Short mmCIF file of C-alpha atoms and ligand atoms in Angstrom, two decimals:
data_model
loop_
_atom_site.label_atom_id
_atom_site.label_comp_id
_atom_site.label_asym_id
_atom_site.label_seq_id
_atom_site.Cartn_x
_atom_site.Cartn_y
_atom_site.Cartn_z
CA UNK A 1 0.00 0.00 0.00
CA UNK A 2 3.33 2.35 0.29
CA UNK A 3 3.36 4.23 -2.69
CA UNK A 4 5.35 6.02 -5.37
CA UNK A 5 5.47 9.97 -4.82
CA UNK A 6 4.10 9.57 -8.36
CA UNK A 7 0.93 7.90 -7.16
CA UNK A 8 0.14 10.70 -4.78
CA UNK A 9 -0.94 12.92 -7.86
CA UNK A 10 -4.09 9.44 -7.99
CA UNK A 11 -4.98 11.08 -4.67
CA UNK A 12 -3.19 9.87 -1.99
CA UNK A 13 -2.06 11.78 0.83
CA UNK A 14 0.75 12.01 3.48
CA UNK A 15 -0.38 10.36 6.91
CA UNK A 16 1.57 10.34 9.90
CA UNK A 17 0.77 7.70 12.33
CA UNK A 18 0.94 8.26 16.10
CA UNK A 19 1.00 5.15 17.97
CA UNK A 20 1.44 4.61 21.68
CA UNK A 21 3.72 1.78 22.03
CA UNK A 22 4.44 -0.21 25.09
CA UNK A 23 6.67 -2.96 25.42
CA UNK A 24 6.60 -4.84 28.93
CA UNK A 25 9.38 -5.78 31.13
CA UNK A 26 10.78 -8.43 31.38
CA UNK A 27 9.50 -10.57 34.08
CA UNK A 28 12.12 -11.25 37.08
CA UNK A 29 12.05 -13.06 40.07
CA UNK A 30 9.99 -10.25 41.92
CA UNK A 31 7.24 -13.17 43.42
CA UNK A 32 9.41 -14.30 45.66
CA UNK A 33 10.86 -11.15 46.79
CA UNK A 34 6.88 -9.80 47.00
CA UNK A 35 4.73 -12.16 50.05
CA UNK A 36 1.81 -10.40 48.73
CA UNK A 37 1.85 -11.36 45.40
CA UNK A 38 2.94 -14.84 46.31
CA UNK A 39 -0.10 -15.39 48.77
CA UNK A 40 -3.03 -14.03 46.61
CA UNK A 41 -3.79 -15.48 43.68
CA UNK A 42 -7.16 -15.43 43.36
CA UNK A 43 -6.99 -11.67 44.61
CA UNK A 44 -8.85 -9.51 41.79
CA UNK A 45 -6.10 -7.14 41.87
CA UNK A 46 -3.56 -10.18 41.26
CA UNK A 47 -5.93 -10.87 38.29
CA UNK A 48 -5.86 -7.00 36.45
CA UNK A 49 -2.43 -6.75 37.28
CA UNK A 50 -1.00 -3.51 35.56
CA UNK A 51 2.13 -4.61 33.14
CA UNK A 52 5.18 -2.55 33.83
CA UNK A 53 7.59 -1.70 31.30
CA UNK A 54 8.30 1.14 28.48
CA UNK A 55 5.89 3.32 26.79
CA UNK A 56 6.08 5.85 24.24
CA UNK A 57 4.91 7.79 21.35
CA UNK A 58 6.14 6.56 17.91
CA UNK A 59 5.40 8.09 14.37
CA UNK A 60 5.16 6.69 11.18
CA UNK A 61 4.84 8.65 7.86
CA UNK A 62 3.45 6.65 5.11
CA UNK A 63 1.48 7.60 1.35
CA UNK A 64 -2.20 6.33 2.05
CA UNK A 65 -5.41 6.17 0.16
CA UNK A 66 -8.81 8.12 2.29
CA UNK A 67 -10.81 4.38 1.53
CA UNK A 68 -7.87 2.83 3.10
CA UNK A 69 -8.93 1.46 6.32
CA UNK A 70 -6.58 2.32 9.86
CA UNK A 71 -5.95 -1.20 10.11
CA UNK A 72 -4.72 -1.35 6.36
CA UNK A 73 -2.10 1.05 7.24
CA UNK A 74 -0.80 -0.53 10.39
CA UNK A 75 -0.34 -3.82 8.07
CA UNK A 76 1.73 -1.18 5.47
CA UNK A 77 3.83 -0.36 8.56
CA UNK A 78 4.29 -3.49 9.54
CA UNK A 79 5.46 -5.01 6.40
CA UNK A 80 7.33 -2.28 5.00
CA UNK A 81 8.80 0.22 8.09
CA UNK A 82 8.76 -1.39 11.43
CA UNK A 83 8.08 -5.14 11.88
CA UNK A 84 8.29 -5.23 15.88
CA UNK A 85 4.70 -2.93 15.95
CA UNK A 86 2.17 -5.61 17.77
CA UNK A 87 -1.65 -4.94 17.20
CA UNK A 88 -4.24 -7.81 16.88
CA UNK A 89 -6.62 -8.58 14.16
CA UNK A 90 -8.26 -11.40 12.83
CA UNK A 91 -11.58 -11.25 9.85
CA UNK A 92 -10.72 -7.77 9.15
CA UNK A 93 -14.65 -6.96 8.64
CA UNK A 94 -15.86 -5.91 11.63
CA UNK A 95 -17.19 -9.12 12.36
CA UNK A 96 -14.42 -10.96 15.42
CA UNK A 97 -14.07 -7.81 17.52
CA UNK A 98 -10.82 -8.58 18.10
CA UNK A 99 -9.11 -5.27 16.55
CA UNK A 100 -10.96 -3.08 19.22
CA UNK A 101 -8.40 0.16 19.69
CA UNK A 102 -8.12 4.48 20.81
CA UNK A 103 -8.09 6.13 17.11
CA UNK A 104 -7.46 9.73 18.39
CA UNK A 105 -8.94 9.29 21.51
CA UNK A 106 -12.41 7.23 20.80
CA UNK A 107 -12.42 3.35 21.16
CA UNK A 108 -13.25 1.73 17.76
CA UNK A 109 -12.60 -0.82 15.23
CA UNK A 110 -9.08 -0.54 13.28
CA UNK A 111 -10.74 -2.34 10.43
CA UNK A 112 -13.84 -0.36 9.92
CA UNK A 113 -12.45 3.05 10.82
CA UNK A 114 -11.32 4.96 6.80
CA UNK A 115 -8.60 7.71 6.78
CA UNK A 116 -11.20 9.63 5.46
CA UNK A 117 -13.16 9.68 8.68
CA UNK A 118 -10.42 9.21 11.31
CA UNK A 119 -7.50 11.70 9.17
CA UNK A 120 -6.76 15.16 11.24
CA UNK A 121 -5.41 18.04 10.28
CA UNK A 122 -2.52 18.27 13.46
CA UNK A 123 0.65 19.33 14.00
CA UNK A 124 2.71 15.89 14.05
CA UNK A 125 4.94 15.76 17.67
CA UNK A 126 8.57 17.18 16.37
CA UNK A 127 7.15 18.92 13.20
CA UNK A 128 8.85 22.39 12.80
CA UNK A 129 7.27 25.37 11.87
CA UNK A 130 8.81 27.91 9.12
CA UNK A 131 11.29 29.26 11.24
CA UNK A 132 12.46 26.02 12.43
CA UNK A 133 10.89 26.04 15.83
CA UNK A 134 9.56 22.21 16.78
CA UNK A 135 5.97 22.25 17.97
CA UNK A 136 4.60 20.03 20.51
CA UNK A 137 1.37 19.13 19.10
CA UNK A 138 -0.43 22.60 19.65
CA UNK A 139 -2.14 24.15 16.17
CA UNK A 140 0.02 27.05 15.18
CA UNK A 141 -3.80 27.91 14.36
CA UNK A 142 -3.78 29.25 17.87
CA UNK A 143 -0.98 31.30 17.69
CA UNK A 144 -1.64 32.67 14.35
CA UNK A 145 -5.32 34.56 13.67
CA UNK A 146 -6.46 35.53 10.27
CA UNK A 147 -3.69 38.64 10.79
CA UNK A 148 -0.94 35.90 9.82
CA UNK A 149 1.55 38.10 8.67
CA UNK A 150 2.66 36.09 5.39
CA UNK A 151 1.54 33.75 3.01
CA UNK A 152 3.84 31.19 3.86
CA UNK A 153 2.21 31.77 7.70
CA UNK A 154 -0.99 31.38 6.27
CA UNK A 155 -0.27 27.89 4.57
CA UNK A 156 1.22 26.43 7.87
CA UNK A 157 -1.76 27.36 9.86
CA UNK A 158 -4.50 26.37 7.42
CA UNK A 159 -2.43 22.98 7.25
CA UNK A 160 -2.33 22.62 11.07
CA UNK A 161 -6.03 24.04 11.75
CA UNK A 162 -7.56 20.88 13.92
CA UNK A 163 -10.43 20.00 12.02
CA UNK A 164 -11.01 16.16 10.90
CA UNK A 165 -11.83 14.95 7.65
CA UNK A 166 -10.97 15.92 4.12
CA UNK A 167 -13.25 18.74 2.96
CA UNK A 168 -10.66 21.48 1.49
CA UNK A 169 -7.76 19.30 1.64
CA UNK A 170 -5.63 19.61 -1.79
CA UNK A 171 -4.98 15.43 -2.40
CA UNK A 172 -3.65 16.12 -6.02
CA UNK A 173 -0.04 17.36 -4.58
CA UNK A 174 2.39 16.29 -7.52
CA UNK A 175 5.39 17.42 -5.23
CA UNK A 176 8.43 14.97 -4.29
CA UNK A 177 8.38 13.25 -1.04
CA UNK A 178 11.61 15.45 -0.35
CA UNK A 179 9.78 18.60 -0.74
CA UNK A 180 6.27 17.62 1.06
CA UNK A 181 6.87 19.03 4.88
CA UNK A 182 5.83 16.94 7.70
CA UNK A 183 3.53 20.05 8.69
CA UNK A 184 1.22 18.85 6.01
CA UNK A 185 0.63 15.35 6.80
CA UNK A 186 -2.50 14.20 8.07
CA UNK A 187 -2.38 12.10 11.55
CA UNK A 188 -4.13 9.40 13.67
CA UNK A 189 -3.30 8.99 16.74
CA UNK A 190 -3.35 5.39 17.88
CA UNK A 191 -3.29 4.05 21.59
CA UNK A 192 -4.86 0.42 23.47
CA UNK A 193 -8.42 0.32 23.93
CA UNK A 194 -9.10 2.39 27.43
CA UNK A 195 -9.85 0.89 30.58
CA UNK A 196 -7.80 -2.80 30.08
CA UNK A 197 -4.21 -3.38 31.24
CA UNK A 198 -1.97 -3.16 27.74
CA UNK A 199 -0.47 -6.24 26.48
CA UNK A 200 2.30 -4.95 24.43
CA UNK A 201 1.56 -2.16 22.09
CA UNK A 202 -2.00 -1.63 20.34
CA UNK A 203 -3.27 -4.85 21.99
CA UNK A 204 -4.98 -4.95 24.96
CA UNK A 205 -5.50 -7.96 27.69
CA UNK A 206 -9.04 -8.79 27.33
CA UNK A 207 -9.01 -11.63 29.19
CA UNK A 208 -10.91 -9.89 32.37
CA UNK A 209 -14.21 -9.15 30.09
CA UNK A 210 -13.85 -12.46 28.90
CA UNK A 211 -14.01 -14.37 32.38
CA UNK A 212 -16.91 -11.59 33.20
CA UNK A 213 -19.17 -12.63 30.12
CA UNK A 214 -18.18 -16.36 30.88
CA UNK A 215 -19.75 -15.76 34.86
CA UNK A 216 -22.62 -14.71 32.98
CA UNK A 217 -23.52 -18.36 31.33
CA UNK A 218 -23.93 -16.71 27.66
CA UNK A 219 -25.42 -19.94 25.85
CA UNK A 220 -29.07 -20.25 26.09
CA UNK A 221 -30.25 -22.35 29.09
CA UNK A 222 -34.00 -24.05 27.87
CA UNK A 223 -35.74 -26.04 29.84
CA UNK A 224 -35.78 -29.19 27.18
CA UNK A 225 -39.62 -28.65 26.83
CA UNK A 226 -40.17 -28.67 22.83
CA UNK A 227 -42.83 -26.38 21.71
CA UNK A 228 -45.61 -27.85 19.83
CA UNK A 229 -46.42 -26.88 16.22
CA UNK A 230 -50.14 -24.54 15.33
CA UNK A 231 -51.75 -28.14 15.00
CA UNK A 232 -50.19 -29.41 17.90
CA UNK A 233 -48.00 -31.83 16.60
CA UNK A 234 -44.54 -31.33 18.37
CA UNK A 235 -41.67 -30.39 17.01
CA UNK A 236 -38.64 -32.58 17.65
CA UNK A 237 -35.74 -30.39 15.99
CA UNK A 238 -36.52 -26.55 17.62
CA UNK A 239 -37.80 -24.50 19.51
CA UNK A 240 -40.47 -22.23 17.66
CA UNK A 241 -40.45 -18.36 18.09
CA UNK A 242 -42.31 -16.08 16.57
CA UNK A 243 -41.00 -13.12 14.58
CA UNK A 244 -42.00 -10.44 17.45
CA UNK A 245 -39.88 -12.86 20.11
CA UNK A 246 -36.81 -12.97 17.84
CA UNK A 247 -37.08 -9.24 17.42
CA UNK A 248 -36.64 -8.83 21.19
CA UNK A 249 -33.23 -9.93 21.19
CA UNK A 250 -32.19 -10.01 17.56
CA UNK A 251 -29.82 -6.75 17.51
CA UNK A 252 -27.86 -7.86 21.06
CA UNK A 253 -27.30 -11.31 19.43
CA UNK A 254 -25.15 -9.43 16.82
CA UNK A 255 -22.39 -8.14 19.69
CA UNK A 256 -19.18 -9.19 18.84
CA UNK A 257 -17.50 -8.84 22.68
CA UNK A 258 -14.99 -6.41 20.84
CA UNK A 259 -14.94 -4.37 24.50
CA UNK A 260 -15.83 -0.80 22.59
CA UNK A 261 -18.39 0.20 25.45
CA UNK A 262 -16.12 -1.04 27.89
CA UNK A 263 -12.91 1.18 26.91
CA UNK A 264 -15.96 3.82 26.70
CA UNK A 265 -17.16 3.50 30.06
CA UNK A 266 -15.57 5.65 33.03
CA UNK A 267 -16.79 3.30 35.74
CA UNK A 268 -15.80 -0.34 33.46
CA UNK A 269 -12.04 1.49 33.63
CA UNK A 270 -11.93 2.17 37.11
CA UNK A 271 -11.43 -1.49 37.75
CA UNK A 272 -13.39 -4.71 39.24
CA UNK A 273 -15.88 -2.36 40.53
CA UNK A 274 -18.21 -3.56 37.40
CA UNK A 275 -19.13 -6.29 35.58
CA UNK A 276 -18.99 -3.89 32.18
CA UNK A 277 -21.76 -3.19 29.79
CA UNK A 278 -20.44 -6.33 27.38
CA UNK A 279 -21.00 -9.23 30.04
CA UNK A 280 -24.52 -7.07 30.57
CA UNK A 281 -25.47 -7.09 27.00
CA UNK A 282 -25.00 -10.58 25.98
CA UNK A 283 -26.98 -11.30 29.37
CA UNK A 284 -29.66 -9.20 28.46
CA UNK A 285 -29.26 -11.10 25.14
CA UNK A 286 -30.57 -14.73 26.76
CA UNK A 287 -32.97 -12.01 29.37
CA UNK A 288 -35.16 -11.33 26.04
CA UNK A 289 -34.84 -14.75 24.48
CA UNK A 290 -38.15 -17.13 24.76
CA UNK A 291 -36.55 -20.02 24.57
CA UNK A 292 -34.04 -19.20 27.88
CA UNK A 293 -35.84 -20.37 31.28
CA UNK A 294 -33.34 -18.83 33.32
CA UNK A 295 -34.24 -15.66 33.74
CA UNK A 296 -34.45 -15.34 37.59
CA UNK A 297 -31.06 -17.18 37.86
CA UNK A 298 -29.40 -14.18 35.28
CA UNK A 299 -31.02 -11.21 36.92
CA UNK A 300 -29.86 -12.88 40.17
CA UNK A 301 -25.82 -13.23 38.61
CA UNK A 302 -25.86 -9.32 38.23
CA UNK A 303 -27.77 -8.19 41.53
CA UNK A 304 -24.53 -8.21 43.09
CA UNK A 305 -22.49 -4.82 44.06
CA UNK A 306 -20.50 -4.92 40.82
CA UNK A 307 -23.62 -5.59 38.84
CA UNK A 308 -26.01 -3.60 37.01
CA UNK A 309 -26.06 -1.73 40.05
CA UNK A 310 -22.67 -0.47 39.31
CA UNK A 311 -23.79 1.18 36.27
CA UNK A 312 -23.54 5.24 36.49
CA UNK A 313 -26.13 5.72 33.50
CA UNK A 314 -23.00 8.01 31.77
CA UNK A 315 -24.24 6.16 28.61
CA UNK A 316 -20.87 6.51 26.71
CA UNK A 317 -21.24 2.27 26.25
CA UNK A 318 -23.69 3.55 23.44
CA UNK A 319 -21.72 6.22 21.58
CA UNK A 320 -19.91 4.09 19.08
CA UNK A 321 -20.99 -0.10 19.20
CA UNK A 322 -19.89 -1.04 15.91
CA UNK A 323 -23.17 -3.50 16.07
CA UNK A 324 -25.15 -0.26 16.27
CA UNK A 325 -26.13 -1.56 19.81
CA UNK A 326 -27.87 1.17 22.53
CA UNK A 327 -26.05 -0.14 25.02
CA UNK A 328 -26.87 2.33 27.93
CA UNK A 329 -30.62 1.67 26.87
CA UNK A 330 -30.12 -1.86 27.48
CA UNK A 331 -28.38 -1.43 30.78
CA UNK A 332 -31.52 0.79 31.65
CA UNK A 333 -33.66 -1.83 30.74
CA UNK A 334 -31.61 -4.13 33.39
CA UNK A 335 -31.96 -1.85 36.01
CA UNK A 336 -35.96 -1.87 35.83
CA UNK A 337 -35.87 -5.69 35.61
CA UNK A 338 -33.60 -6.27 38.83
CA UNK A 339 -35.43 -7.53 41.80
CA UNK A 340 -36.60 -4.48 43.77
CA UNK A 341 -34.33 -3.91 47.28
CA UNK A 342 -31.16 -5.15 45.70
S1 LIG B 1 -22.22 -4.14 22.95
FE1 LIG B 1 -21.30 -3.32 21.03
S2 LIG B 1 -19.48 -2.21 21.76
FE2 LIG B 1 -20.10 -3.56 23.44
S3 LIG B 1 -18.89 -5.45 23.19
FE3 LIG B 1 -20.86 -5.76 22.11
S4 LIG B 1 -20.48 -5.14 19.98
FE4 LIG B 1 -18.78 -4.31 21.21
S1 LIG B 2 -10.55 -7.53 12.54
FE1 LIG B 2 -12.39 -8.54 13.11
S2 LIG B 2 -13.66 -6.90 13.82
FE2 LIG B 2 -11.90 -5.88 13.03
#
């Protein structure tokens, strides 16, 4: 996907990426130096353990197409620049949730977030202005009104002003690479998906929400009792629904665990204080499901303190499901069905 500073006249563009990298220490003999750690394994806290090691910014400048997808130029940077940059992926379709990341500060999907939507105009970290002053990421926009004193003033700011997307942005430069400044590039900023402890680089340890959803029994629990056809004849190989029933839980079947409206949720990232909205969705999922006779037992699993009754109503869980879930409606919809007193 690199391309030729010829192929930037097709209407590609200069993209810096800015990814927060982390690469964990190594692991010593601290356990037995550490009682603590040594006596508590089932401790929660021993569970979330925070990594330790080195992190830091790192950019990349590469020649990118606006259909190109974030996750299309991460594999461009890993093939052709820097082969040690870890991020995970797997369908590439929005369809595993396994590619769940921060693009400039929003958890979403690498592989259904475009340059085209995700692209800002910024200053990129050791970019220098036109008297060769380095700026540290703050607009020259803001030190520069519309009195900019020259042209070449003028062309730095409107090339630094911190809007996002592409309307007004010239993508049929025919200049060399050599002569293209940094100032001009586009950037993403890339960091781990918020509120998980960070595995090494983009990828995050999602093994907590995984063990939550699993407390949660997420297969369907039916009593065995087949329902009998309109005639009543019974039917041997399923259990009938009607249209309206499947409705009811049709949209949370389609969640893909990818942990969005957990890395959105201030109280899911302060810790094992809540069960997060995913575990709650796919529970609400089997809640609205006819066929599930275990309703009592799943409103019971999240009537504990880190429960539904953990849930702040913020409602960020909603903002961006790639599934097109409402996921604070959902957890709403918990609350009212949770056994009054608890
Ligand atoms: S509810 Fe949406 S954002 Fe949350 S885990 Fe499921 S698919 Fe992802
Ligand atoms: S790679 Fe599967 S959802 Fe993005």
């Amino acid at each position: 996907m690199t391309t030729t500073p010829a192929q930037r006249s097709n209407g590609s563009i200069a993209l810096t990426l800015r990814v927060t990298r982390f690469t964990p220490r190594q692991e010593r003999a601290r356990k037995q130096r550490n009682p603590f750690a040594a006596q508590s394994p089932s401790s929660p806290f021993a569970q979330r353990k925070r990594q330790r090691g080195k992190q830091w910014v790192q950019e990349y400048q590469l020649n990118v197409y606006p259909q190109d997808t974030i996750l299309d130029c991460l594999l461009a940077v890993k093939r052709d620049i820097d082969p040690t940059l870890a991020f995970r992926y797997s369908c590439g379709h929005g369809m595993c949730g396994s590619d769940a990341v921060s693009i400039n500060g929003t958890p979403t999907l690498l592989c259904t977030a475009t340059v085209a939507a995700w692209a800002k105009k910024d200053t990129p970290l050791h970019a220098t202005d036109s008297s060769g002053f380095r700026q540290t990421g703050v607009s020259l926009n803001t030190s520069a009104g519309p009195s900019a004193k020259n042209d070449e003033q003028r062309e730095i700011q409107e090339h630094t002003a911190p809007s996002a997307g592409f309307d007004g942005l010239d993508t049929s430069n025919e200049q060399d690479d050599t002569q293209h400044t940094r100032a001009e590039a586009m950037t993403v900023d890339l960091a781990p998906l918020p509120g998980f402890p960070v595995q090494r680089d983009l990828i995050a340890d999602i093994d907590q929400m995984m063990e939550q959803i699993k407390r949660l029994k997420p297969y369907l629990q039916a009593s065995g009792q087949l329902h009998t056809t309109q005639d009543g004849a019974v039917n041997m190989f399923e259990y009938l629904q009607s249209p309206e029933e499947l409705q009811r839980f049709e949209l949370l079947s389609n969640c893909i665990a990818c942990g969005v409206c957990e890395g959105s949720c201030p109280v899911y990232a302060g810790g094992e204080a809540f069960i997060g909205p995913a575990a709650l969705v796919i529970n609400s999922r089997f809640i609205n499901d006819s066929r599930d006779d275990a309703t009592k037992e799943r409103l019971d699993d999240i009537s504990d303190a880190d429960g539904i009754a953990a849930c702040q109503s913020v409602r960020a869980c909603s903002r961006h499901c790639p599934k097109g879930i409402d996921v604070g409606e959902e957890m709403w919809k918990l609350v009212e069905l949770r056994p009054s007193g608890r």
